[in-house]
């Protein structure tokens, strides 16, 4: 049975989302005013409802369906033990990357009026700032070329891989509207001409405490990188975890999927990348890739993906893509070279990581297409001006 020792705004919000209720419906369910629920959730861990409200929340959780309780527990990072076969508990750090295109002019205005902190970067001006998040820590990385990438970090303790996979799908329902609100309302605060709409969320999971060894550990990381195989998205109105015996079989027997690419090193690490994201576990932490290196690579990849997507969108809308000259096709050519070419003194692990991220994201092809589109626009502009 799932219980809460002390309700705060964080647990309250998690219960409301697990019950699939709006603030209005949840307030009516508890018999309180809407502004009371909003105040709880806005205060997060700093707000503790009164004792009588603690009891009301206990009752609401106790009367919730098994599915709602599972969603509540997973959101808070302590999923209930699945029925059937016993699964070991494990800890994973979830990294979500949510990119959006702002435009170079907006990024420049933002840097001039906001206390952003410059972040060291080898080939592009980047600044960062913290974004308030009820689910973990979040940092906004603002690139001079006009892309912002939100990096959301959440520490989870789970039982069974299907718990992680289901959490991924259910939490994504809130991630995009939340990111849009934070970028437009908090980060830009009126600087943007229109609302910014992120299109997708990419995940990376860093396994810190494992419940598996040997081949099962390798299979677990494969499954983390491609979690869709652990979710039944067609059985009900919401994603459901696959049956326990399916997860057990996949862990024991493994599965082959061309879309999953390894980048680990024997005895050092286990790493896999797919279109859905990355999964990594350090067997020998002193020799494995630092998490910060994994994050830096993925943020750059997602920044360029979003930048190329903006160019692609203009082409599909039959417009000539117009980008600032310093961020034209030569900028993309140089960025592609930096990501695809090995650096002096760079380890083999770093090369494998970058190549896996490039191939599974499809970024190389997008960079080539974006360069061609910008070259064509530049050539047309030169002919008109001549």
PDB file of C-alpha atoms in Angstrom, residues 67-322:
ATOM      1  CA  UNK A  67      -3.749   2.496 -11.897  1.00  0.00           C
ATOM      2  CA  UNK A  68      -3.879   5.985 -10.364  1.00  0.00           C
ATOM      3  CA  UNK A  69      -1.834   4.851  -7.342  1.00  0.00           C
ATOM      4  CA  UNK A  70       0.777   3.370  -9.692  1.00  0.00           C
ATOM      5  CA  UNK A  71       0.996   6.642 -11.612  1.00  0.00           C
ATOM      6  CA  UNK A  72       1.293   8.591  -8.348  1.00  0.00           C
ATOM      7  CA  UNK A  73       4.061   6.349  -7.023  1.00  0.00           C
ATOM      8  CA  UNK A  74       6.001   6.383 -10.281  1.00  0.00           C
ATOM      9  CA  UNK A  75       5.850  10.185 -10.524  1.00  0.00           C
ATOM     10  CA  UNK A  76       7.362  10.479  -7.057  1.00  0.00           C
ATOM     11  CA  UNK A  77      10.036   7.917  -7.904  1.00  0.00           C
ATOM     12  CA  UNK A  78       8.958   5.035  -5.682  1.00  0.00           C
ATOM     13  CA  UNK A  79       6.875   2.697  -7.803  1.00  0.00           C
ATOM     14  CA  UNK A  80       5.000  -0.109  -6.037  1.00  0.00           C
ATOM     15  CA  UNK A  81       6.326  -3.619  -6.467  1.00  0.00           C
ATOM     16  CA  UNK A  82       4.744  -5.213  -9.550  1.00  0.00           C
ATOM     17  CA  UNK A  83       2.628  -8.290  -9.067  1.00  0.00           C
ATOM     18  CA  UNK A  84       3.990 -11.598 -10.225  1.00  0.00           C
ATOM     19  CA  UNK A  85       7.726 -12.115 -10.483  1.00  0.00           C
ATOM     20  CA  UNK A  86       9.942 -10.173  -8.110  1.00  0.00           C
ATOM     21  CA  UNK A  87      11.941  -7.390  -9.725  1.00  0.00           C
ATOM     22  CA  UNK A  88      14.935  -5.705  -8.142  1.00  0.00           C
ATOM     23  CA  UNK A  89      14.966  -2.015  -7.321  1.00  0.00           C
ATOM     24  CA  UNK A  90      17.330   0.257  -9.164  1.00  0.00           C
ATOM     25  CA  UNK A  91      18.211   3.933  -9.302  1.00  0.00           C
ATOM     26  CA  UNK A  92      18.374   5.953 -12.469  1.00  0.00           C
ATOM     27  CA  UNK A  93      18.976   9.612 -13.201  1.00  0.00           C
ATOM     28  CA  UNK A  94      16.637  10.819 -15.930  1.00  0.00           C
ATOM     29  CA  UNK A  95      17.844  13.598 -18.226  1.00  0.00           C
ATOM     30  CA  UNK A  96      15.227  15.156 -20.503  1.00  0.00           C
ATOM     31  CA  UNK A  97      16.260  17.498 -23.317  1.00  0.00           C
ATOM     32  CA  UNK A  98      13.549  19.817 -24.676  1.00  0.00           C
ATOM     33  CA  UNK A  99      14.750  22.133 -27.488  1.00  0.00           C
ATOM     34  CA  UNK A 100      12.875  25.034 -29.056  1.00  0.00           C
ATOM     35  CA  UNK A 101      13.735  27.628 -31.671  1.00  0.00           C
ATOM     36  CA  UNK A 102      13.640  31.261 -30.485  1.00  0.00           C
ATOM     37  CA  UNK A 103      15.501  33.051 -33.253  1.00  0.00           C
ATOM     38  CA  UNK A 104      18.931  34.655 -33.027  1.00  0.00           C
ATOM     39  CA  UNK A 105      17.497  38.138 -32.456  1.00  0.00           C
ATOM     40  CA  UNK A 106      15.391  36.943 -29.522  1.00  0.00           C
ATOM     41  CA  UNK A 107      18.357  35.082 -28.043  1.00  0.00           C
ATOM     42  CA  UNK A 108      20.455  38.255 -28.306  1.00  0.00           C
ATOM     43  CA  UNK A 109      17.763  40.382 -26.623  1.00  0.00           C
ATOM     44  CA  UNK A 110      17.440  37.775 -23.883  1.00  0.00           C
ATOM     45  CA  UNK A 111      21.165  37.850 -23.204  1.00  0.00           C
ATOM     46  CA  UNK A 112      21.132  41.637 -22.955  1.00  0.00           C
ATOM     47  CA  UNK A 113      18.321  41.939 -20.400  1.00  0.00           C
ATOM     48  CA  UNK A 114      18.585  38.755 -18.350  1.00  0.00           C
ATOM     49  CA  UNK A 115      21.216  37.613 -15.872  1.00  0.00           C
ATOM     50  CA  UNK A 116      22.348  34.617 -17.886  1.00  0.00           C
ATOM     51  CA  UNK A 117      25.587  32.882 -16.985  1.00  0.00           C
ATOM     52  CA  UNK A 118      28.018  32.241 -19.875  1.00  0.00           C
ATOM     53  CA  UNK A 119      28.827  28.544 -20.295  1.00  0.00           C
ATOM     54  CA  UNK A 120      32.187  27.509 -21.745  1.00  0.00           C
ATOM     55  CA  UNK A 121      31.747  26.129 -25.256  1.00  0.00           C
ATOM     56  CA  UNK A 122      34.330  25.455 -27.932  1.00  0.00           C
ATOM     57  CA  UNK A 123      32.579  26.939 -30.930  1.00  0.00           C
ATOM     58  CA  UNK A 124      29.432  28.865 -29.998  1.00  0.00           C
ATOM     59  CA  UNK A 125      28.270  31.425 -27.418  1.00  0.00           C
ATOM     60  CA  UNK A 126      26.024  29.706 -24.867  1.00  0.00           C
ATOM     61  CA  UNK A 127      24.460  31.056 -21.674  1.00  0.00           C
ATOM     62  CA  UNK A 128      22.482  29.296 -18.964  1.00  0.00           C
ATOM     63  CA  UNK A 129      19.936  30.034 -16.259  1.00  0.00           C
ATOM     64  CA  UNK A 130      17.936  27.940 -13.815  1.00  0.00           C
ATOM     65  CA  UNK A 131      14.273  27.242 -14.532  1.00  0.00           C
ATOM     66  CA  UNK A 132      11.860  26.495 -11.641  1.00  0.00           C
ATOM     67  CA  UNK A 133      10.649  22.902 -11.827  1.00  0.00           C
ATOM     68  CA  UNK A 134       8.419  20.936  -9.439  1.00  0.00           C
ATOM     69  CA  UNK A 135       9.812  17.616 -10.649  1.00  0.00           C
ATOM     70  CA  UNK A 136      13.586  18.106 -10.360  1.00  0.00           C
ATOM     71  CA  UNK A 137      16.269  20.573 -11.428  1.00  0.00           C
ATOM     72  CA  UNK A 138      16.110  22.334 -14.784  1.00  0.00           C
ATOM     73  CA  UNK A 139      18.634  24.462 -16.658  1.00  0.00           C
ATOM     74  CA  UNK A 140      17.964  26.471 -19.806  1.00  0.00           C
ATOM     75  CA  UNK A 141      20.860  26.551 -22.302  1.00  0.00           C
ATOM     76  CA  UNK A 142      20.453  29.533 -24.641  1.00  0.00           C
ATOM     77  CA  UNK A 143      22.534  29.355 -27.841  1.00  0.00           C
ATOM     78  CA  UNK A 144      23.456  32.474 -29.813  1.00  0.00           C
ATOM     79  CA  UNK A 145      22.095  30.876 -32.999  1.00  0.00           C
ATOM     80  CA  UNK A 146      18.601  31.145 -31.521  1.00  0.00           C
ATOM     81  CA  UNK A 147      17.865  27.762 -29.897  1.00  0.00           C
ATOM     82  CA  UNK A 148      17.129  27.102 -26.231  1.00  0.00           C
ATOM     83  CA  UNK A 149      17.437  23.609 -24.763  1.00  0.00           C
ATOM     84  CA  UNK A 150      15.808  22.852 -21.411  1.00  0.00           C
ATOM     85  CA  UNK A 151      17.727  20.181 -19.486  1.00  0.00           C
ATOM     86  CA  UNK A 152      15.505  18.587 -16.838  1.00  0.00           C
ATOM     87  CA  UNK A 153      17.147  16.201 -14.324  1.00  0.00           C
ATOM     88  CA  UNK A 154      15.122  13.850 -12.124  1.00  0.00           C
ATOM     89  CA  UNK A 155      16.367  11.133  -9.750  1.00  0.00           C
ATOM     90  CA  UNK A 156      14.191   8.029  -9.740  1.00  0.00           C
ATOM     91  CA  UNK A 157      14.095   4.830  -7.736  1.00  0.00           C
ATOM     92  CA  UNK A 158      12.045   2.197  -9.531  1.00  0.00           C
ATOM     93  CA  UNK A 159      11.138  -1.458  -9.651  1.00  0.00           C
ATOM     94  CA  UNK A 160      11.019  -3.082 -13.066  1.00  0.00           C
ATOM     95  CA  UNK A 161      11.932  -1.509 -16.377  1.00  0.00           C
ATOM     96  CA  UNK A 162       8.316  -1.205 -17.469  1.00  0.00           C
ATOM     97  CA  UNK A 163       7.819   1.282 -14.607  1.00  0.00           C
ATOM     98  CA  UNK A 164      10.409   3.576 -16.175  1.00  0.00           C
ATOM     99  CA  UNK A 165       8.965   3.130 -19.641  1.00  0.00           C
ATOM    100  CA  UNK A 166       5.412   3.888 -18.497  1.00  0.00           C
ATOM    101  CA  UNK A 167       6.589   6.907 -16.490  1.00  0.00           C
ATOM    102  CA  UNK A 168       8.345   8.196 -19.585  1.00  0.00           C
ATOM    103  CA  UNK A 169       5.176   8.129 -21.686  1.00  0.00           C
ATOM    104  CA  UNK A 170       2.813   9.475 -19.043  1.00  0.00           C
ATOM    105  CA  UNK A 171       5.140  12.273 -17.919  1.00  0.00           C
ATOM    106  CA  UNK A 172       5.678  13.442 -21.503  1.00  0.00           C
ATOM    107  CA  UNK A 173       2.028  14.484 -21.618  1.00  0.00           C
ATOM    108  CA  UNK A 174       2.917  17.328 -19.271  1.00  0.00           C
ATOM    109  CA  UNK A 175       6.497  17.995 -20.391  1.00  0.00           C
ATOM    110  CA  UNK A 176       5.795  19.867 -23.627  1.00  0.00           C
ATOM    111  CA  UNK A 177       3.108  22.276 -22.342  1.00  0.00           C
ATOM    112  CA  UNK A 178       5.182  22.832 -19.189  1.00  0.00           C
ATOM    113  CA  UNK A 179       8.284  23.599 -21.275  1.00  0.00           C
ATOM    114  CA  UNK A 180       6.334  25.971 -23.532  1.00  0.00           C
ATOM    115  CA  UNK A 181       5.019  27.828 -20.487  1.00  0.00           C
ATOM    116  CA  UNK A 182       8.461  28.092 -18.884  1.00  0.00           C
ATOM    117  CA  UNK A 183      10.198  29.273 -22.049  1.00  0.00           C
ATOM    118  CA  UNK A 184       7.561  31.806 -23.079  1.00  0.00           C
ATOM    119  CA  UNK A 185       6.399  32.978 -19.656  1.00  0.00           C
ATOM    120  CA  UNK A 186       9.423  32.637 -17.383  1.00  0.00           C
ATOM    121  CA  UNK A 187      12.528  32.725 -19.569  1.00  0.00           C
ATOM    122  CA  UNK A 188      11.456  35.198 -22.245  1.00  0.00           C
ATOM    123  CA  UNK A 189       8.935  37.187 -20.155  1.00  0.00           C
ATOM    124  CA  UNK A 190       7.496  39.152 -23.065  1.00  0.00           C
ATOM    125  CA  UNK A 191      10.630  39.224 -25.228  1.00  0.00           C
ATOM    126  CA  UNK A 192       9.223  36.798 -27.810  1.00  0.00           C
ATOM    127  CA  UNK A 193       6.813  38.009 -30.478  1.00  0.00           C
ATOM    128  CA  UNK A 194       4.777  34.813 -30.168  1.00  0.00           C
ATOM    129  CA  UNK A 195       4.534  31.727 -27.982  1.00  0.00           C
ATOM    130  CA  UNK A 196       7.384  29.231 -28.288  1.00  0.00           C
ATOM    131  CA  UNK A 197       6.242  25.654 -28.907  1.00  0.00           C
ATOM    132  CA  UNK A 198       8.750  22.834 -28.309  1.00  0.00           C
ATOM    133  CA  UNK A 199       8.049  19.800 -30.488  1.00  0.00           C
ATOM    134  CA  UNK A 200       9.612  16.855 -28.695  1.00  0.00           C
ATOM    135  CA  UNK A 201      11.427  15.534 -25.625  1.00  0.00           C
ATOM    136  CA  UNK A 202      14.502  13.319 -25.815  1.00  0.00           C
ATOM    137  CA  UNK A 203      15.617  11.267 -22.805  1.00  0.00           C
ATOM    138  CA  UNK A 204      18.882   9.954 -21.463  1.00  0.00           C
ATOM    139  CA  UNK A 205      18.976   7.549 -18.523  1.00  0.00           C
ATOM    140  CA  UNK A 206      22.097   7.133 -16.400  1.00  0.00           C
ATOM    141  CA  UNK A 207      21.860   3.971 -14.308  1.00  0.00           C
ATOM    142  CA  UNK A 208      23.530   4.618 -10.954  1.00  0.00           C
ATOM    143  CA  UNK A 209      22.493   1.544  -8.919  1.00  0.00           C
ATOM    144  CA  UNK A 210      21.795  -1.594 -10.928  1.00  0.00           C
ATOM    145  CA  UNK A 211      19.471  -4.492 -10.203  1.00  0.00           C
ATOM    146  CA  UNK A 212      21.103  -6.601 -12.932  1.00  0.00           C
ATOM    147  CA  UNK A 213      24.458  -8.125 -13.836  1.00  0.00           C
ATOM    148  CA  UNK A 214      26.032  -9.757 -16.898  1.00  0.00           C
ATOM    149  CA  UNK A 215      23.821 -10.197 -19.939  1.00  0.00           C
ATOM    150  CA  UNK A 216      20.745  -8.952 -18.096  1.00  0.00           C
ATOM    151  CA  UNK A 217      22.489  -5.646 -17.392  1.00  0.00           C
ATOM    152  CA  UNK A 218      23.322  -5.277 -21.081  1.00  0.00           C
ATOM    153  CA  UNK A 219      19.725  -6.094 -22.057  1.00  0.00           C
ATOM    154  CA  UNK A 220      18.384  -3.678 -19.439  1.00  0.00           C
ATOM    155  CA  UNK A 221      20.344  -0.787 -20.963  1.00  0.00           C
ATOM    156  CA  UNK A 222      19.110  -1.736 -24.434  1.00  0.00           C
ATOM    157  CA  UNK A 223      15.534  -1.623 -23.166  1.00  0.00           C
ATOM    158  CA  UNK A 224      16.078   1.725 -21.445  1.00  0.00           C
ATOM    159  CA  UNK A 225      17.286   3.234 -24.709  1.00  0.00           C
ATOM    160  CA  UNK A 226      14.189   1.967 -26.548  1.00  0.00           C
ATOM    161  CA  UNK A 227      11.450   1.827 -23.877  1.00  0.00           C
ATOM    162  CA  UNK A 228       8.555   1.567 -26.329  1.00  0.00           C
ATOM    163  CA  UNK A 229       8.910  -2.229 -26.349  1.00  0.00           C
ATOM    164  CA  UNK A 230       7.921  -2.247 -22.650  1.00  0.00           C
ATOM    165  CA  UNK A 231       4.716  -0.240 -23.060  1.00  0.00           C
ATOM    166  CA  UNK A 232       1.382  -1.332 -24.482  1.00  0.00           C
ATOM    167  CA  UNK A 233       0.089   1.903 -25.977  1.00  0.00           C
ATOM    168  CA  UNK A 234      -2.994   0.387 -27.599  1.00  0.00           C
ATOM    169  CA  UNK A 235      -4.694  -1.549 -24.798  1.00  0.00           C
ATOM    170  CA  UNK A 236      -6.377   1.414 -23.094  1.00  0.00           C
ATOM    171  CA  UNK A 237      -6.833   5.159 -23.181  1.00  0.00           C
ATOM    172  CA  UNK A 238      -3.410   5.558 -21.580  1.00  0.00           C
ATOM    173  CA  UNK A 239      -0.118   3.654 -21.920  1.00  0.00           C
ATOM    174  CA  UNK A 240       0.110   0.475 -19.853  1.00  0.00           C
ATOM    175  CA  UNK A 241       3.194  -1.578 -18.910  1.00  0.00           C
ATOM    176  CA  UNK A 242       3.607  -4.901 -20.647  1.00  0.00           C
ATOM    177  CA  UNK A 243       3.005  -8.042 -18.606  1.00  0.00           C
ATOM    178  CA  UNK A 244       5.781  -9.070 -16.225  1.00  0.00           C
ATOM    179  CA  UNK A 245       6.677 -12.229 -18.119  1.00  0.00           C
ATOM    180  CA  UNK A 246       7.393 -10.198 -21.276  1.00  0.00           C
ATOM    181  CA  UNK A 247       9.853  -7.945 -19.432  1.00  0.00           C
ATOM    182  CA  UNK A 248      11.489 -10.989 -17.802  1.00  0.00           C
ATOM    183  CA  UNK A 249      11.893 -12.710 -21.169  1.00  0.00           C
ATOM    184  CA  UNK A 250      13.402  -9.620 -22.793  1.00  0.00           C
ATOM    185  CA  UNK A 251      15.840  -9.238 -19.912  1.00  0.00           C
ATOM    186  CA  UNK A 252      16.883 -12.879 -20.064  1.00  0.00           C
ATOM    187  CA  UNK A 253      16.891 -13.507 -23.805  1.00  0.00           C
ATOM    188  CA  UNK A 254      17.545  -9.984 -25.080  1.00  0.00           C
ATOM    189  CA  UNK A 255      16.239  -8.551 -28.329  1.00  0.00           C
ATOM    190  CA  UNK A 256      17.745  -7.380 -31.578  1.00  0.00           C
ATOM    191  CA  UNK A 257      16.809  -3.968 -32.873  1.00  0.00           C
ATOM    192  CA  UNK A 258      18.689  -2.248 -35.678  1.00  0.00           C
ATOM    193  CA  UNK A 259      17.701   1.146 -34.294  1.00  0.00           C
ATOM    194  CA  UNK A 260      19.766   0.572 -31.118  1.00  0.00           C
ATOM    195  CA  UNK A 261      23.468   1.349 -31.365  1.00  0.00           C
ATOM    196  CA  UNK A 262      26.065   0.476 -28.682  1.00  0.00           C
ATOM    197  CA  UNK A 263      28.743   2.884 -27.484  1.00  0.00           C
ATOM    198  CA  UNK A 264      30.013   1.164 -24.333  1.00  0.00           C
ATOM    199  CA  UNK A 265      33.454  -0.356 -23.740  1.00  0.00           C
ATOM    200  CA  UNK A 266      33.967  -3.841 -22.301  1.00  0.00           C
ATOM    201  CA  UNK A 267      34.720  -3.692 -18.586  1.00  0.00           C
ATOM    202  CA  UNK A 268      34.315   0.093 -18.538  1.00  0.00           C
ATOM    203  CA  UNK A 269      30.722   0.938 -19.417  1.00  0.00           C
ATOM    204  CA  UNK A 270      27.482  -0.165 -21.029  1.00  0.00           C
ATOM    205  CA  UNK A 271      25.890   2.374 -23.347  1.00  0.00           C
ATOM    206  CA  UNK A 272      23.180   2.317 -26.008  1.00  0.00           C
ATOM    207  CA  UNK A 273      21.571   4.994 -28.173  1.00  0.00           C
ATOM    208  CA  UNK A 274      18.377   4.954 -30.207  1.00  0.00           C
ATOM    209  CA  UNK A 275      15.954   7.406 -31.775  1.00  0.00           C
ATOM    210  CA  UNK A 276      14.175   7.530 -28.398  1.00  0.00           C
ATOM    211  CA  UNK A 277      17.264   8.405 -26.375  1.00  0.00           C
ATOM    212  CA  UNK A 278      20.386   7.136 -24.620  1.00  0.00           C
ATOM    213  CA  UNK A 279      21.078   4.811 -21.689  1.00  0.00           C
ATOM    214  CA  UNK A 280      24.415   4.550 -19.902  1.00  0.00           C
ATOM    215  CA  UNK A 281      25.967   2.729 -16.938  1.00  0.00           C
ATOM    216  CA  UNK A 282      29.541   3.080 -15.690  1.00  0.00           C
ATOM    217  CA  UNK A 283      31.063  -0.264 -14.737  1.00  0.00           C
ATOM    218  CA  UNK A 284      34.357   1.454 -13.901  1.00  0.00           C
ATOM    219  CA  UNK A 285      33.470   5.065 -12.975  1.00  0.00           C
ATOM    220  CA  UNK A 286      37.066   6.272 -12.976  1.00  0.00           C
ATOM    221  CA  UNK A 287      37.477   5.186 -16.625  1.00  0.00           C
ATOM    222  CA  UNK A 288      33.950   5.699 -17.933  1.00  0.00           C
ATOM    223  CA  UNK A 289      32.547   8.804 -19.600  1.00  0.00           C
ATOM    224  CA  UNK A 290      31.619  11.576 -17.148  1.00  0.00           C
ATOM    225  CA  UNK A 291      27.903  12.301 -17.129  1.00  0.00           C
ATOM    226  CA  UNK A 292      28.643  15.970 -17.916  1.00  0.00           C
ATOM    227  CA  UNK A 293      30.281  14.900 -21.200  1.00  0.00           C
ATOM    228  CA  UNK A 294      27.241  12.853 -22.159  1.00  0.00           C
ATOM    229  CA  UNK A 295      24.968  15.782 -21.352  1.00  0.00           C
ATOM    230  CA  UNK A 296      27.079  18.337 -23.243  1.00  0.00           C
ATOM    231  CA  UNK A 297      27.106  16.185 -26.366  1.00  0.00           C
ATOM    232  CA  UNK A 298      23.375  15.560 -26.290  1.00  0.00           C
ATOM    233  CA  UNK A 299      22.508  19.220 -25.698  1.00  0.00           C
ATOM    234  CA  UNK A 300      24.563  20.193 -28.760  1.00  0.00           C
ATOM    235  CA  UNK A 301      22.902  17.487 -30.859  1.00  0.00           C
ATOM    236  CA  UNK A 302      19.426  18.603 -29.825  1.00  0.00           C
ATOM    237  CA  UNK A 303      20.290  22.270 -30.441  1.00  0.00           C
ATOM    238  CA  UNK A 304      21.393  21.526 -34.004  1.00  0.00           C
ATOM    239  CA  UNK A 305      18.411  19.232 -34.588  1.00  0.00           C
ATOM    240  CA  UNK A 306      16.015  22.045 -33.600  1.00  0.00           C
ATOM    241  CA  UNK A 307      17.921  24.574 -35.721  1.00  0.00           C
ATOM    242  CA  UNK A 308      17.743  22.312 -38.774  1.00  0.00           C
ATOM    243  CA  UNK A 309      14.077  21.642 -38.043  1.00  0.00           C
ATOM    244  CA  UNK A 310      13.377  25.382 -38.291  1.00  0.00           C
ATOM    245  CA  UNK A 311      15.017  25.461 -41.720  1.00  0.00           C
ATOM    246  CA  UNK A 312      13.110  22.364 -42.788  1.00  0.00           C
ATOM    247  CA  UNK A 313       9.833  23.924 -41.639  1.00  0.00           C
ATOM    248  CA  UNK A 314      10.444  26.999 -43.814  1.00  0.00           C
ATOM    249  CA  UNK A 315      11.181  24.814 -46.843  1.00  0.00           C
ATOM    250  CA  UNK A 316       8.047  22.728 -46.301  1.00  0.00           C
ATOM    251  CA  UNK A 317       5.991  25.923 -46.050  1.00  0.00           C
ATOM    252  CA  UNK A 318       7.463  26.977 -49.441  1.00  0.00           C
ATOM    253  CA  UNK A 319       9.496  29.811 -47.908  1.00  0.00           C
ATOM    254  CA  UNK A 320      13.176  30.523 -48.373  1.00  0.00           C
ATOM    255  CA  UNK A 321      14.824  29.860 -45.000  1.00  0.00           C
ATOM    256  CA  UNK A 322      16.291  33.120 -43.751  1.00  0.00           C
TER     257      UNK A 322
END
